[in-house]
Structure formats: structure tokens, C-alpha cells
PDB file of C-alpha atoms in Angstrom:
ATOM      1  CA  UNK A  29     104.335  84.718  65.538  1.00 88.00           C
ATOM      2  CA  UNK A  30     107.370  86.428  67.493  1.00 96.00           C
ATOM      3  CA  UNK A  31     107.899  86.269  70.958  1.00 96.00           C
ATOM      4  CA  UNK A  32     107.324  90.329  70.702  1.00 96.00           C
ATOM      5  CA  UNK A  33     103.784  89.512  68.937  1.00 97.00           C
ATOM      6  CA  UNK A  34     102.879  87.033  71.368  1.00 95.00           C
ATOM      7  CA  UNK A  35     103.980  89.541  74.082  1.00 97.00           C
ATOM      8  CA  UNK A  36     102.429  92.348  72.880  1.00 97.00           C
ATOM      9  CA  UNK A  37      99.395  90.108  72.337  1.00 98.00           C
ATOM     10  CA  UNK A  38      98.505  89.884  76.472  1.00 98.00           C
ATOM     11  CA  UNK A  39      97.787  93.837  76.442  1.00 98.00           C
ATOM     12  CA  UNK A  40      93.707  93.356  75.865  1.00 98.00           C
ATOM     13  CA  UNK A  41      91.427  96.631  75.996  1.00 95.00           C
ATOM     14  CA  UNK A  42      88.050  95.905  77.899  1.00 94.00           C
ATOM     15  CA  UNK A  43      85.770  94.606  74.995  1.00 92.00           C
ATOM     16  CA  UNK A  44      89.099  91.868  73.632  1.00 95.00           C
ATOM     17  CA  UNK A  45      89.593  91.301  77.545  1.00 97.00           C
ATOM     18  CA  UNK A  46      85.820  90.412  77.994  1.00 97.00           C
ATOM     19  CA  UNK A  47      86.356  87.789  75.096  1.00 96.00           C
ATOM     20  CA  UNK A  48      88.980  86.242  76.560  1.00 97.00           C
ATOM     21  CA  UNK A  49      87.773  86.103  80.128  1.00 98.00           C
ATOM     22  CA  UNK A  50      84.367  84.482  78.941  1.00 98.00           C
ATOM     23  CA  UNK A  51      87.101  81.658  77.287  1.00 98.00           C
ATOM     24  CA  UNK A  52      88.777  81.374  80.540  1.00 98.00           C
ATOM     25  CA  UNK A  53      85.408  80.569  82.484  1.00 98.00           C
ATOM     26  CA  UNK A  54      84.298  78.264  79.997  1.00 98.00           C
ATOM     27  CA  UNK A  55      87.671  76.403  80.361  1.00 98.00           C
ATOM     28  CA  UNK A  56      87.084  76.682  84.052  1.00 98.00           C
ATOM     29  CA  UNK A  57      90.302  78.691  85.070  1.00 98.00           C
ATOM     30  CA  UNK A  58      90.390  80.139  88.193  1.00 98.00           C
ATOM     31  CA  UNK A  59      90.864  84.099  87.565  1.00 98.00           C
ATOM     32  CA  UNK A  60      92.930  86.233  89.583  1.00 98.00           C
ATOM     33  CA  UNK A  61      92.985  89.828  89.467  1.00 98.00           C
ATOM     34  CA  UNK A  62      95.242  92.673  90.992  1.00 98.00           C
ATOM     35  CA  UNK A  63      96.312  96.535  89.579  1.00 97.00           C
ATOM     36  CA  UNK A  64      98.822  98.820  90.372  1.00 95.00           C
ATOM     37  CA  UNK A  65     100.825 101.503  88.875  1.00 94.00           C
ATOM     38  CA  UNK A  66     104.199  99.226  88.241  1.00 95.00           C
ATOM     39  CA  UNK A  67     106.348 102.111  87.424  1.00 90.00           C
ATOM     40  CA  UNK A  68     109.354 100.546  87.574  1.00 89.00           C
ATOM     41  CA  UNK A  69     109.481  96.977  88.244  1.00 92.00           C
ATOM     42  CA  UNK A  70     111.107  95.821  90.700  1.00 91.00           C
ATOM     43  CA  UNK A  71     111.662  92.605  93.384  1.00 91.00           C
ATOM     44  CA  UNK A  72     109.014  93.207  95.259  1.00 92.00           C
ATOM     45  CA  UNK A  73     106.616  93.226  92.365  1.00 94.00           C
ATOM     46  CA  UNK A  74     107.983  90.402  91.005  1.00 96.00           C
ATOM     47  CA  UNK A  75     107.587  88.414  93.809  1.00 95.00           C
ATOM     48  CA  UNK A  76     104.029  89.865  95.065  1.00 96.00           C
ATOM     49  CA  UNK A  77     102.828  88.788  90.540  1.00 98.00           C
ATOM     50  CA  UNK A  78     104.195  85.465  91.259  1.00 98.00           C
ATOM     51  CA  UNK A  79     102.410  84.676  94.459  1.00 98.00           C
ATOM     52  CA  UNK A  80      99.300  86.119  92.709  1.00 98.00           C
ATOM     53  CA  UNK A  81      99.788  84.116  90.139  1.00 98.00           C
ATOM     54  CA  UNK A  82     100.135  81.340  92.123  1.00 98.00           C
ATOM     55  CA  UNK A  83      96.210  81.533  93.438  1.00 98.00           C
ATOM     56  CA  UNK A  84      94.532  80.988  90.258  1.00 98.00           C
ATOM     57  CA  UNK A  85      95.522  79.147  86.554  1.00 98.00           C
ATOM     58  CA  UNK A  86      95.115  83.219  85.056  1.00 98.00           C
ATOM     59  CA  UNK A  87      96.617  86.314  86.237  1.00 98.00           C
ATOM     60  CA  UNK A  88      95.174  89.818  84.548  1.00 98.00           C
ATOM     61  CA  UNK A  89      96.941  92.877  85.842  1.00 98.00           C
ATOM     62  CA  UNK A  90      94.310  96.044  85.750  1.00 98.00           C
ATOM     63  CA  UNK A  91      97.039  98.808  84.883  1.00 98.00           C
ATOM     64  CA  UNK A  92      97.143 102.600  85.646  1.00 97.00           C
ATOM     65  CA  UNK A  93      97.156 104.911  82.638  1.00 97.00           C
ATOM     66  CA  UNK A  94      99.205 107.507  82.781  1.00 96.00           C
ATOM     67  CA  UNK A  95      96.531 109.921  83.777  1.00 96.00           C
ATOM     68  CA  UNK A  96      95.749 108.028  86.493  1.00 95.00           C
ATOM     69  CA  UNK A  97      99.219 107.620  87.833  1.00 95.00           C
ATOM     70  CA  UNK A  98     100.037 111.008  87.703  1.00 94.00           C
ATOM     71  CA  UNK A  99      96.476 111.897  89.622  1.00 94.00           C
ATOM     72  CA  UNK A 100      97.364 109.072  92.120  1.00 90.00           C
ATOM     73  CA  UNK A 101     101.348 110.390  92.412  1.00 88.00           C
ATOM     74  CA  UNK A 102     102.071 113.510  91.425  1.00 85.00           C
ATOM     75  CA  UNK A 103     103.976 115.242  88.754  1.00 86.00           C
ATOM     76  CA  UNK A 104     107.034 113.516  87.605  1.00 85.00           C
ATOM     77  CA  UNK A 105     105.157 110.179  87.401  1.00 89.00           C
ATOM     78  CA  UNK A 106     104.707 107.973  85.944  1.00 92.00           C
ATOM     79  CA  UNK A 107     108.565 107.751  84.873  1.00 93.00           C
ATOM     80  CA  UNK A 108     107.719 105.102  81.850  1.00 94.00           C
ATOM     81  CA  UNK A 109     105.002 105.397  79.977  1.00 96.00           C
ATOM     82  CA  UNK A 110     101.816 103.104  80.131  1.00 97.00           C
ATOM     83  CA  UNK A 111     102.419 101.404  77.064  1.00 97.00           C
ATOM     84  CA  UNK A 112     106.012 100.495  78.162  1.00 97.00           C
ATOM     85  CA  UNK A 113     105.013  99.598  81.382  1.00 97.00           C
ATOM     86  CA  UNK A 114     102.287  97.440  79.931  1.00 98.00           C
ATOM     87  CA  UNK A 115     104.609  95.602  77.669  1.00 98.00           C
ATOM     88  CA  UNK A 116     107.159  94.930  80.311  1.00 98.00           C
ATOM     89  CA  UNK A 117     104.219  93.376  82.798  1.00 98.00           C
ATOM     90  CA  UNK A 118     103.234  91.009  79.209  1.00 98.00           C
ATOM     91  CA  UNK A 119     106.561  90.204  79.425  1.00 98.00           C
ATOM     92  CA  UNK A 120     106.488  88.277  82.077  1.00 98.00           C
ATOM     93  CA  UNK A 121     105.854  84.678  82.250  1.00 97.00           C
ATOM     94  CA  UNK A 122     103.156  84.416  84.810  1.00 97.00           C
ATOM     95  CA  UNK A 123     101.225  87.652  83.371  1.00 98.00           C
ATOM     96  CA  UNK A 124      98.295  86.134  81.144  1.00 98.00           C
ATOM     97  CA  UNK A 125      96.554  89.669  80.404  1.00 98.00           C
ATOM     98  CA  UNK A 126      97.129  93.656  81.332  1.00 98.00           C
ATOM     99  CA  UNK A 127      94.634  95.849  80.637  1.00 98.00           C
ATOM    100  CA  UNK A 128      94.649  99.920  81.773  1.00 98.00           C
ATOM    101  CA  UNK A 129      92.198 101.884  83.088  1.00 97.00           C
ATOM    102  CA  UNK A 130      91.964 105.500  83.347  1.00 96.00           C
ATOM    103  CA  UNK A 131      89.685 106.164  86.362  1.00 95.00           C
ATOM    104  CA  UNK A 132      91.461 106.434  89.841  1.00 92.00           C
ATOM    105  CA  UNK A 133      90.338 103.015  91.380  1.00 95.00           C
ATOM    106  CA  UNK A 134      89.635  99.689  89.412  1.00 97.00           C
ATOM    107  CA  UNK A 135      86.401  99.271  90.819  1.00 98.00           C
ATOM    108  CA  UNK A 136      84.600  99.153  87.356  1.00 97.00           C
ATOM    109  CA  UNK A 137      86.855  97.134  85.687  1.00 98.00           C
ATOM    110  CA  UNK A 138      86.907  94.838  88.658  1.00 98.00           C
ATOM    111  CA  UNK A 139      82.850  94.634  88.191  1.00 98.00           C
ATOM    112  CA  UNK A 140      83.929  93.806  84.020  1.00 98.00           C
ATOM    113  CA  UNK A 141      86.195  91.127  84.661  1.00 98.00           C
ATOM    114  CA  UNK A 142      84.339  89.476  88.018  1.00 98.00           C
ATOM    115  CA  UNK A 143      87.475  87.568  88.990  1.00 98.00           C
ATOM    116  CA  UNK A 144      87.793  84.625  91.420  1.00 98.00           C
ATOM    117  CA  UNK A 145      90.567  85.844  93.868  1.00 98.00           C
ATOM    118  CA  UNK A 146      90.955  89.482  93.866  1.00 98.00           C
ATOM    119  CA  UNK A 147      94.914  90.236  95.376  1.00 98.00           C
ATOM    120  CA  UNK A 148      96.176  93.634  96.853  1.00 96.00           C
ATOM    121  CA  UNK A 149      99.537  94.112  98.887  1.00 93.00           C
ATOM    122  CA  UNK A 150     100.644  94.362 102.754  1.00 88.00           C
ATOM    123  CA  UNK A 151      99.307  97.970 102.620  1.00 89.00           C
ATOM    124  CA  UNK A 152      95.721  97.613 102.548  1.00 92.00           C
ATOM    125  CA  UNK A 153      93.424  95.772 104.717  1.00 93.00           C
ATOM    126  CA  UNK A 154      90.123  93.894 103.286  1.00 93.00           C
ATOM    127  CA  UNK A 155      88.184  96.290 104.231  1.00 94.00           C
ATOM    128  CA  UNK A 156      90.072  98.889 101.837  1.00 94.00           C
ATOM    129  CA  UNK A 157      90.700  97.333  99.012  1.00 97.00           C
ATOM    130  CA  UNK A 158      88.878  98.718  96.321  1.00 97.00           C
ATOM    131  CA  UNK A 159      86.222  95.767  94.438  1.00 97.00           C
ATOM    132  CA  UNK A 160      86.324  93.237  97.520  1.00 98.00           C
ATOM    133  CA  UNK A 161      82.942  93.374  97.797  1.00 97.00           C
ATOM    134  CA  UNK A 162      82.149  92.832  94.271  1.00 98.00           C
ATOM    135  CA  UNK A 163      84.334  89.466  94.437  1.00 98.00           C
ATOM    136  CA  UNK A 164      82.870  88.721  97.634  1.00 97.00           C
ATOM    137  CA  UNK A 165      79.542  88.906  96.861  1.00 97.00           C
ATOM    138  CA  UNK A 166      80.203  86.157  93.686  1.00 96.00           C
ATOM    139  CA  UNK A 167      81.594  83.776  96.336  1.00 97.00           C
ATOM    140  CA  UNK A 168      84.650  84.915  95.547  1.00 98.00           C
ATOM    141  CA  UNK A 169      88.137  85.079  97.624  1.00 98.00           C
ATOM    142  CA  UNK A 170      90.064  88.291  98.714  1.00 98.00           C
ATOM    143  CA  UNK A 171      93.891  87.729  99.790  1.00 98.00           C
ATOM    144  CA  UNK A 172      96.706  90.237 100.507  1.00 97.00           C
ATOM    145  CA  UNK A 173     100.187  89.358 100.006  1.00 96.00           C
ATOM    146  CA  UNK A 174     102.900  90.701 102.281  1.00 93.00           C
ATOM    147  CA  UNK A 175     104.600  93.253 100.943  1.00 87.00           C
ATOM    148  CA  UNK A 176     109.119  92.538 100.614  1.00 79.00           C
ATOM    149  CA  UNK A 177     110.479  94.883 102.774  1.00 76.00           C
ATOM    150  CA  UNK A 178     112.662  96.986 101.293  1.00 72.00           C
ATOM    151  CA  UNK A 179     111.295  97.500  97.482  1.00 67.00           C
ATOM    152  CA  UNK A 180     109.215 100.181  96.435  1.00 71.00           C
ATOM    153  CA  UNK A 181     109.218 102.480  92.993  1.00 69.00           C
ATOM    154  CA  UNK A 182     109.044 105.286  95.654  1.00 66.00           C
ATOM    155  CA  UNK A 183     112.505 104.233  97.429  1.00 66.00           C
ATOM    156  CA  UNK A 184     114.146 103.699  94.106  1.00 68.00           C
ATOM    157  CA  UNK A 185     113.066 106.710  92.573  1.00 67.00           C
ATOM    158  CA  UNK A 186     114.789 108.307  96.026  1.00 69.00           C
ATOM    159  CA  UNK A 187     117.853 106.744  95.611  1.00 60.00           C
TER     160      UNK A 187
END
């Protein structure tokens, strides 16, 4: 298999995702989960993914479609695609699964994939992140990262 295939190989729709989540619990991984947009990838995404990463042995990255981007943002965005922001997200070493979702918020897809540690940014408190309760109420953990000053799509795309 090529590094490509094997890349292209961590984008899962919700019934392949649900197979390989069921794997992961029976292996006893701890699952993380966060979501976002990721329009254009950037320092501070890299290093809010790795400290994600670094709360559980699997990382799966819930992914805007492009519908829902532009519904969340405005015209003019998303600027790449959902397909090539998708692949450059597998592309990453600490990414174990992306899956996109259509509807404005996560919450259902949060409620598929049950994860251990559900992880949002600086910008939102416990209280608004969208799913918390769902992980709470399986014992699981909530944690926001800071956010890196400095680094947002927004800012770039202002530049």
C-alpha cells in the first residue's frame, strides 16, 4: 500500500468509522475526539491536534463539510474543499481518523463515536461545548486546550 493509500485510508464515513471505533474499544484505546472547520492549517492547529492527541492512544477529527462551513462562515469559505482538507488532516501523523459531518454542530456524531476525552479550544468554556454532556454522562473527560495566540484561518485569510 502507498503512503497516499494509507493516508487516504484514515478518512472513514460513519458506518466504516463505527467499525473501527468498536476495534479501538476492544483494544482498550483511550478515544479522543475534537472537530473543526481546519480551513487552512496552520500552527495553532497543529499544536492544539498534538496536545489532543496527546490525551488518548486515538485521535478522530469530526470535520465540517463544506455546507457546513460555509453556514458556520459565510460565503467565500471554506477556501479548500472538504475532501482536501480531509486528506491534509490524514496526513498527519497523530490523526488516526477524520470523518465529516454536514449538520452545524457535531453533537450526533459525538453521540456515534462516544469518545473518552472530548477536546475543544481556548474559545469555549465546558459549558458550551457542543457533546460535553454526552461524554460526561459515560464517565467521560472534557478538556480545552489554550488556544496559540496569534494563529487563526481568519487572520491569515486577512493578511
Amino acid at each position: 500500500m502507498t503512503t497516499l493509500e494509507v493516508t487516504k485510508n484514515k478518512i472513514f464515513d460513519r458506518a466504516l468509522l463505527g467499525n473501527r471505533v468498536a476495534m479501538w474499544r476492544f483494544l482498550n484505546n483511550k478515544i479522543v475526539f475534537t472537530n473543526g472547520c481546519f480551513d487552512i492549517l496552520h500552527r495553532g492547529h497543529i499544536e492544539y491536534l498534538s496536545q489532543a492527541r496527546d490525551k488518548g492512544a486515538v485521535l478522530i477529527i469530526g470535520l465540517n463539510s463544506d455546507a457546513s462551513v460555509k453556514r458556520i462562515k459565510g460565503e467565500g469559505r471554506p477556501v479548500q474543499d472538504e475532501m482536501t482538507r480531509a486528506l491534509v488532516l490524514a496526513s498527519l501523523r497523530i490523526v488516526d481518523a477524520v470523518v465529516l459531518f454536514d449538520e452545524d454542530t457535531p453533537y450526533e456524531l459525538i453521540k456515534f463515536v462516544q469518545p473518552d476525552v472530548l477536546v475543544k479550544g481556548g474559545d469555549y468554556t465546558e459549558e458550551t461545548i457542543v457533546g460535553a454532556d454526552i461524554v460526561k454522562a459515560n464517565g467521560g473527560e472534557v478538556a480545552i486546550i489554550p488556544l496559540v495566540e496569534g494563529y487563526s484561518t481568519s487572520a491569515i485569510l486577512k493578511a
